Coordinates of C-alpha atoms in Angstrom, one line a residue:
Chain A
M1 CA -49.9 -29.3 72.0
T2 CA -50.8 -28.1 75.0
E3 CA -53.0 -25.1 76.4
C4 CA -51.1 -21.6 76.9
V5 CA -52.3 -20.7 80.9
E6 CA -52.2 -17.0 79.9
C7 CA -54.7 -16.5 77.1
G8 CA -56.2 -21.0 76.5
A9 CA -55.1 -20.5 72.6
D10 CA -52.9 -23.7 71.7
V11 CA -49.6 -23.8 72.4
A12 CA -47.1 -26.1 69.8
L13 CA -43.9 -27.9 71.8
H14 CA -40.3 -29.0 70.1
D15 CA -40.0 -32.6 70.8
D16 CA -36.7 -32.7 72.9
L17 CA -38.8 -30.7 75.8
E18 CA -37.3 -30.4 78.7
V19 CA -38.5 -28.9 82.0
G20 CA -37.1 -25.4 83.0
E21 CA -37.2 -24.4 79.4
I22 CA -38.9 -21.1 78.3
V23 CA -41.7 -21.0 75.4
D24 CA -43.5 -18.5 74.0
C25 CA -47.2 -18.2 73.3
T26 CA -47.1 -17.2 69.8
T27 CA -51.1 -15.8 70.7
C28 CA -50.8 -13.3 73.6
G29 CA -46.6 -13.5 73.8
A30 CA -46.4 -14.6 77.2
E31 CA -43.4 -16.3 78.6
L32 CA -44.2 -19.8 79.4
E33 CA -41.9 -22.2 81.3
V34 CA -42.4 -26.1 81.0
V35 CA -42.5 -27.5 84.7
D36 CA -43.6 -30.9 83.1
T37 CA -42.6 -33.1 79.9
E38 CA -44.7 -35.7 80.7
P39 CA -47.2 -35.0 79.6
P40 CA -46.3 -31.5 79.0
V41 CA -47.3 -28.8 81.4
L42 CA -46.5 -24.7 81.1
E43 CA -46.7 -22.2 84.1
R44 CA -45.8 -18.4 83.6
A45 CA -42.2 -18.1 83.7
P46 CA -40.4 -16.0 86.3
E47 CA -40.6 -12.0 85.6
L48 CA -36.7 -11.5 84.9
E49 CA -34.8 -10.2 87.7
E50 CA -31.5 -7.9 87.7
D51 CA -29.1 -10.2 88.6
W52 CA -30.2 -12.5 85.7
G53 CA -27.3 -13.1 82.9
E54 CA -24.3 -14.2 82.1
Chain B
M1 CA -19.1 -39.1 84.6
N2 CA -21.8 -38.1 86.8
V3 CA -23.1 -34.3 85.6
G4 CA -25.4 -32.2 88.0
L5 CA -26.6 -28.8 86.3
L6 CA -27.2 -26.4 88.1
Y7 CA -30.1 -24.1 87.0
S8 CA -33.3 -22.1 86.8
R9 CA -34.0 -21.6 83.3
I10 CA -32.9 -24.3 80.3
R11 CA -31.7 -21.6 77.5
K12 CA -30.1 -22.5 74.4
D13 CA -26.5 -22.9 75.9
E14 CA -28.0 -25.6 78.2
K15 CA -29.8 -27.6 75.9
L16 CA -26.7 -28.1 73.7
L17 CA -24.9 -28.6 76.7
L18 CA -27.1 -31.2 77.9
S19 CA -27.6 -32.8 74.5
E20 CA -24.0 -33.3 74.1
L21 CA -23.5 -35.2 77.4
R22 CA -26.3 -37.7 77.2
E23 CA -25.5 -38.7 73.4
R24 CA -21.8 -39.4 75.1
G25 CA -23.5 -41.3 77.1
H26 CA -23.1 -39.4 80.9
D27 CA -25.9 -39.1 83.8
V28 CA -27.0 -35.5 83.5
E29 CA -28.6 -34.8 87.0
K30 CA -30.6 -31.6 86.6
I31 CA -30.8 -29.5 89.6
D32 CA -33.1 -26.8 89.2
V33 CA -31.4 -24.4 92.1
R34 CA -35.3 -23.1 92.8
K35 CA -36.3 -26.0 94.4
Q36 CA -32.5 -26.6 96.9
R37 CA -32.7 -26.6 100.4
F38 CA -28.8 -26.0 100.9
N39 CA -27.5 -27.2 104.7
L40 CA -24.1 -26.1 106.0
A41 CA -23.9 -29.7 106.6
N42 CA -25.5 -32.0 104.6
A43 CA -25.3 -31.8 100.7
P44 CA -29.3 -31.5 99.1
E45 CA -29.8 -35.2 97.7
A46 CA -29.5 -34.0 94.3
F47 CA -25.4 -33.6 94.6
A48 CA -24.7 -37.0 95.6
D49 CA -22.4 -39.2 93.9
L50 CA -21.7 -36.3 91.6
D51 CA -18.6 -36.5 89.6
I52 CA -18.9 -33.1 88.6
V53 CA -21.0 -29.9 88.8
V54 CA -21.8 -27.6 85.9
D55 CA -23.1 -24.0 87.6
R56 CA -25.6 -23.0 84.8
C57 CA -27.3 -20.4 87.0
L58 CA -29.4 -17.3 84.9
A59 CA -29.1 -15.2 89.1
T60 CA -25.7 -13.9 89.9
S61 CA -26.6 -14.4 93.7
R62 CA -28.2 -17.9 93.0
S63 CA -24.4 -19.0 91.4
L64 CA -22.7 -17.2 94.1
Y65 CA -24.2 -19.4 96.9
A66 CA -24.5 -22.2 95.0
T67 CA -21.1 -22.9 93.7
Q68 CA -19.5 -21.6 97.2
F69 CA -22.1 -24.8 98.9
C70 CA -20.4 -27.2 96.4
E71 CA -17.5 -26.3 97.6
A72 CA -18.8 -27.0 101.4
Y73 CA -19.9 -30.1 100.2
G74 CA -16.5 -30.7 98.1
V75 CA -18.2 -31.7 94.9
P76 CA -16.1 -30.0 92.1
V77 CA -17.7 -27.2 90.4
V78 CA -17.4 -24.9 87.3
N79 CA -16.9 -22.6 87.0
S80 CA -15.6 -22.2 91.1
H81 CA -16.9 -19.7 93.4
E82 CA -13.9 -17.8 93.4
T83 CA -14.6 -17.1 89.6
A84 CA -17.7 -16.8 89.8
E85 CA -17.1 -14.0 92.5
I86 CA -14.4 -12.2 90.5
C87 CA -16.5 -12.2 87.1
S88 CA -20.1 -11.5 88.5
D89 CA -19.3 -8.0 90.3
K90 CA -17.3 -5.4 87.8
V91 CA -14.9 -4.1 90.4
K92 CA -13.2 -7.1 90.9
N93 CA -13.3 -8.2 87.5
S94 CA -11.4 -5.1 86.6
L95 CA -9.0 -5.4 89.6
A96 CA -8.1 -8.7 88.5
L97 CA -7.4 -7.9 85.3
E98 CA -5.3 -4.5 86.2
A99 CA -3.8 -6.8 88.7
A100 CA -2.5 -8.7 86.7
G101 CA -1.6 -6.3 83.5
V102 CA -4.1 -7.4 81.2
P103 CA -4.7 -3.8 79.0
T104 CA -8.4 -2.9 80.4
P105 CA -10.2 0.4 79.8
N106 CA -9.7 2.7 83.1
T107 CA -11.9 3.5 85.6
D108 CA -13.0 4.7 88.4
V109 CA -15.2 3.9 91.5
A110 CA -17.4 6.5 93.9
F111 CA -19.7 5.9 96.5
T112 CA -21.6 9.2 95.7
T113 CA -22.9 11.2 92.8
E114 CA -20.2 14.2 94.3
A115 CA -17.8 11.8 93.5
A116 CA -18.4 10.5 90.9
L117 CA -19.2 13.3 89.0
E118 CA -16.1 14.3 89.7
S119 CA -14.8 11.4 87.8
I120 CA -17.3 12.1 85.0
E121 CA -15.8 14.9 84.4
D122 CA -12.2 14.5 84.8
F123 CA -12.9 11.5 82.0
G124 CA -14.2 13.6 79.3
Y125 CA -17.2 13.3 77.6
P126 CA -18.5 10.5 76.0
C127 CA -18.0 8.2 79.0
V128 CA -20.0 4.8 80.1
L129 CA -21.4 4.6 83.5
K130 CA -21.9 1.0 84.6
P131 CA -24.1 -1.2 87.1
V132 CA -21.7 -3.1 89.2
I133 CA -23.8 -6.6 88.6
G134 CA -25.3 -6.6 86.1
S135 CA -25.0 -8.3 82.1
W136 CA -27.0 -8.9 79.0
G137 CA -26.2 -5.0 78.7
R138 CA -28.7 -3.3 80.1
L139 CA -28.7 -0.2 82.8
M140 CA -25.2 0.5 80.5
A141 CA -25.4 4.7 80.3
K142 CA -23.1 6.5 77.3
I143 CA -22.8 9.9 79.4
D144 CA -22.6 12.6 76.5
S145 CA -22.6 15.5 78.6
R146 CA -22.8 16.8 82.5
D147 CA -26.6 17.4 82.2
A148 CA -27.0 13.6 81.4
A149 CA -24.7 12.8 83.9
E150 CA -26.2 14.8 86.8
A151 CA -29.9 13.1 85.6
I152 CA -28.4 9.4 85.6
L153 CA -26.7 10.3 89.0
E154 CA -29.8 11.1 90.2
H155 CA -32.2 8.9 89.4
K156 CA -29.7 6.0 90.3
A157 CA -29.1 7.7 94.3
T158 CA -32.6 8.1 94.3
L159 CA -34.4 5.1 92.8
G160 CA -31.7 2.2 92.6
H161 CA -31.0 -0.6 94.6
Y162 CA -27.8 -0.6 97.2
E163 CA -25.6 -1.5 94.5
H164 CA -26.2 1.3 92.5
K165 CA -25.1 3.7 94.3
V166 CA -21.3 1.9 93.4
F167 CA -20.6 4.1 90.7
Y168 CA -18.3 2.4 87.8
V169 CA -17.0 4.8 85.7
Q170 CA -15.1 4.3 82.5
E171 CA -13.5 5.6 80.5
F172 CA -15.3 5.1 76.8
V173 CA -13.4 2.8 74.4
E174 CA -13.5 4.2 70.6
K175 CA -14.3 0.9 68.9
P176 CA -14.6 0.1 65.5
G177 CA -18.1 -0.9 66.0
R178 CA -18.0 -3.8 67.3
D179 CA -16.3 -6.0 70.2
I180 CA -15.2 -9.5 70.2
R181 CA -16.1 -11.9 72.6
V182 CA -14.3 -15.4 73.4
L183 CA -15.4 -18.4 74.8
A184 CA -12.1 -20.4 76.5
V185 CA -11.7 -23.3 79.0
D186 CA -9.2 -22.5 81.6
G187 CA -7.4 -19.7 79.4
E188 CA -7.6 -21.9 75.8
P189 CA -10.0 -20.7 73.6
I190 CA -13.1 -22.5 71.3
A191 CA -13.6 -20.3 69.3
A192 CA -14.7 -16.3 68.9
M193 CA -17.0 -13.9 67.5
A194 CA -16.6 -10.0 66.7
R195 CA -20.1 -8.6 67.8
S196 CA -21.2 -5.0 65.0
S197 CA -24.0 -3.1 65.9
D198 CA -24.3 0.8 65.1
H199 CA -25.6 1.2 68.8
W200 CA -22.6 2.0 70.9
L201 CA -23.5 -1.5 72.9
T202 CA -22.7 -4.6 70.8
N203 CA -24.6 -7.6 73.3
A204 CA -25.6 -10.6 71.1
A205 CA -28.3 -9.8 73.4
K206 CA -29.2 -6.3 72.1
G207 CA -29.3 -8.0 69.3
A208 CA -25.7 -7.3 67.0
E209 CA -24.8 -9.1 64.0
T210 CA -22.2 -11.8 64.8
E211 CA -20.1 -13.7 62.7
P212 CA -16.3 -15.4 62.9
F213 CA -13.2 -14.2 64.2
E214 CA -9.9 -15.2 63.8
L215 CA -7.9 -14.2 66.6
D216 CA -4.0 -14.0 66.5
A217 CA -1.1 -14.7 68.9
R218 CA -1.5 -11.4 70.7
A219 CA -5.8 -12.1 71.2
E220 CA -4.9 -15.3 72.3
E221 CA -2.4 -14.2 74.9
L222 CA -4.3 -12.1 76.8
V223 CA -7.4 -14.5 77.1
Q224 CA -5.3 -16.6 78.9
Q225 CA -4.2 -13.9 81.2
A226 CA -7.3 -12.6 81.9
S227 CA -8.7 -15.8 82.2
D228 CA -5.8 -16.6 84.9
A229 CA -6.7 -13.7 86.5
V230 CA -10.2 -14.3 87.6
G231 CA -9.3 -18.1 88.7
G232 CA -10.0 -19.6 85.2
G233 CA -13.1 -22.2 84.0
L234 CA -15.5 -21.8 81.0
L235 CA -15.2 -18.3 80.4
G236 CA -16.4 -15.8 77.9
V237 CA -13.6 -13.0 77.6
D238 CA -14.6 -9.5 75.7
L239 CA -12.2 -8.2 74.1
M240 CA -12.2 -4.2 72.3
E241 CA -9.4 -3.7 69.5
A242 CA -8.2 -0.2 70.6
G243 CA -5.8 1.3 68.8
D244 CA -2.9 -2.0 67.7
D245 CA -3.8 -3.8 70.9
Y246 CA -6.8 -5.2 72.8
T247 CA -8.6 -3.9 76.1
I248 CA -10.5 -6.3 78.0
H249 CA -13.7 -4.9 79.4
E250 CA -15.2 -8.1 80.8
V251 CA -14.9 -12.0 81.8
N252 CA -18.4 -13.9 81.9
H253 CA -18.3 -16.5 83.8
T254 CA -21.8 -18.3 83.1
V255 CA -20.9 -17.7 79.8
E256 CA -24.0 -17.9 77.0
F257 CA -22.8 -19.5 73.6
K258 CA -25.2 -19.7 71.6
A259 CA -25.3 -16.5 69.3
L260 CA -21.3 -18.1 68.8
D261 CA -22.6 -21.6 68.2
G262 CA -24.7 -20.2 65.4
A263 CA -21.3 -18.2 64.0
V264 CA -19.1 -20.6 64.1
E265 CA -17.8 -23.8 62.4
T266 CA -17.0 -25.0 65.7
D267 CA -18.3 -28.1 68.2
V268 CA -18.9 -25.5 70.6
A269 CA -21.1 -28.0 73.0
G270 CA -19.0 -30.9 72.2
T271 CA -15.2 -28.9 73.4
V272 CA -17.4 -27.8 76.3
V273 CA -18.5 -31.4 77.0
D274 CA -14.4 -32.6 75.9
W275 CA -13.0 -30.2 78.8
L276 CA -15.7 -30.7 81.3
E277 CA -14.4 -34.7 80.9
R278 CA -11.4 -33.5 81.2
K279 CA -12.5 -31.7 84.8
A280 CA -13.7 -34.3 85.9
A281 CA -10.8 -36.7 85.4
E282 CA -8.7 -34.4 87.1
A283 CA -10.9 -33.5 90.4
E284 CA -10.8 -37.8 90.2
T285 CA -7.6 -37.9 90.2
V286 CA -6.8 -35.2 93.3
E287 CA -9.5 -37.0 95.4
V288 CA -7.7 -40.5 94.9
T289 CA -3.8 -39.2 95.6
A290 CA -5.9 -37.5 98.4

């Protein structure tokens, strides 16, 4: 469990968390990027860019 | 083996790969491309001692440059820069398929709104206007009338990045409410799924329903040809059923497979890692022989 940087609510995290993964804050809906796992640190995820995709 | 994974976002696809690689005891170097500085002559530290690099960049621009740097540093990379170059651009993708004799929707490319409108009128309504760079079905337009065509072209010309002033106009293919995504390694299918939707766009990213699809011999043949046409690699080949044949509208080079993994019984990540192990072994053989 860690805190959403956007709204301050608690964010539940998986055990197999990876740096670079995106998690959603279920309270405010913000997309958060995992920038560290030990301990978990979240930042606001970058906005979608036009050339993203597969 | 020592595997580098280029990324800027870890999606479920990358998690599946990472998990499979680690379970098999491979060393994985996650390389966040946002933190790298690519020198012309000297590879970043993260690239030292890698047997193979897997490009999973989310951004096309980064994928193109990062794969080119890998090759300049002599580090084997999948997919290759050549494959990325062709697949990332719908014009190059279509040209490669056409040159290889692979059935692909009829397409015009025009550089002005006037010329694009002529192409649209020639194709008739509906037809399709697509951005040359882009994914997940974004900014695709099915054009049903001349009024719509004029409005969309004006918007693209006025508001768009210069790439939106390259007008990629395509015939509308009447497909049976679904298209087919095949995940393949060097042309050999791993698994396939049908993506169905009431919407004309059937991308999984647009919420299409997915189910396993059994490929027939013709589809397998076309997947192999399409893969060869773009330089091979780990690819997502998109087919539509058109009459009694198929048409291939595009080949994707940093293919997402989480939807496929959920739709089929095949161990998708495991089969991809089997292939990566073979590629790394091949690269080592080449190095030793050279």
